[in-house]
């Protein structure tokens, strides 16, 4: 039979474990990829994405290695020209240091679905 002090420690341990588990997913970021549609700009110092219908801007990391390549093949005369993209990725907190530090979140692109110079006015304005 367990003593009452042992029961308290078991209960306390369970409570701490449950709190720790609950806090793991509480920041709004998860690892399940999602399709994002919006405007992407690329240049020497900026890799940014603005989701259609939202005002927030995100830093972009291209783990697909396709987004930056396809953007550069559009042969713009100057950098930072926005293009419409549809990408699959996840949002994560931005690093505290480096070029993307001024952004709250980073969009990690895992797959490029679509990239075009034509910005659809009905979707993204």
Coordinates of C-alpha atoms in Angstrom, one line a residue, residues 16-84:
X16 CA 4.2 18.1 -14.3
X17 CA 4.4 15.6 -17.1
X18 CA 1.0 16.6 -18.5
X19 CA 1.9 20.3 -18.3
X20 CA 5.1 19.6 -20.2
X21 CA 3.3 17.6 -22.9
X22 CA 0.6 20.3 -23.3
X23 CA 3.2 23.1 -23.7
X24 CA 5.0 21.2 -26.6
X25 CA 2.5 22.3 -29.2
X26 CA 1.3 25.5 -27.8
X27 CA 3.2 28.0 -30.0
X28 CA 1.0 27.6 -33.1
X29 CA 3.7 26.0 -35.2
X30 CA 3.6 22.4 -36.2
X31 CA 5.5 20.0 -38.5
X32 CA 2.6 19.1 -40.8
X33 CA 3.2 20.7 -44.2
X34 CA 0.4 23.1 -45.4
X35 CA -0.1 24.7 -48.8
X36 CA 0.6 28.5 -48.7
X37 CA -0.5 30.9 -51.5
X38 CA 1.0 34.4 -51.7
X39 CA 3.7 36.7 -52.9
X40 CA 7.4 35.8 -52.8
X41 CA 10.2 38.3 -53.2
X42 CA 13.9 37.3 -53.5
X43 CA 17.2 39.2 -53.6
X44 CA 20.6 39.4 -52.0
X45 CA 19.2 40.4 -48.6
X46 CA 15.6 39.5 -48.6
X47 CA 13.7 36.2 -49.1
X48 CA 10.1 37.1 -48.0
X49 CA 6.6 35.7 -48.4
X50 CA 3.3 37.4 -47.8
X51 CA 0.3 35.1 -47.6
X52 CA -2.7 36.2 -49.7
X53 CA -5.4 37.7 -47.5
X54 CA -3.0 38.4 -44.6
X55 CA -0.8 41.3 -43.8
X56 CA 1.9 39.3 -42.1
X57 CA 5.2 38.8 -43.9
X58 CA 7.5 35.8 -43.3
X59 CA 11.2 35.0 -43.9
X60 CA 11.6 32.1 -46.4
X61 CA 14.0 29.2 -46.2
X62 CA 13.9 27.1 -49.4
X63 CA 14.6 23.5 -48.3
X64 CA 13.2 22.3 -51.7
X65 CA 16.0 24.0 -53.6
X66 CA 13.4 24.8 -56.3
X67 CA 11.9 28.1 -55.3
X68 CA 15.0 30.2 -55.6
X69 CA 16.1 28.4 -58.8
X70 CA 12.7 28.9 -60.5
X71 CA 12.6 32.5 -59.3
X72 CA 16.1 33.2 -60.8
X73 CA 15.0 31.6 -64.1
X74 CA 12.3 34.2 -64.5
X75 CA 15.1 36.6 -65.4
X76 CA 14.0 39.8 -63.7
X77 CA 16.1 42.9 -64.5
X78 CA 16.2 43.8 -60.8
X79 CA 15.9 41.8 -57.6
X80 CA 12.9 41.7 -55.2
X81 CA 10.2 41.6 -57.9
X82 CA 7.2 39.9 -56.3
X83 CA 5.8 36.7 -57.9
X84 CA 2.8 34.6 -57.1

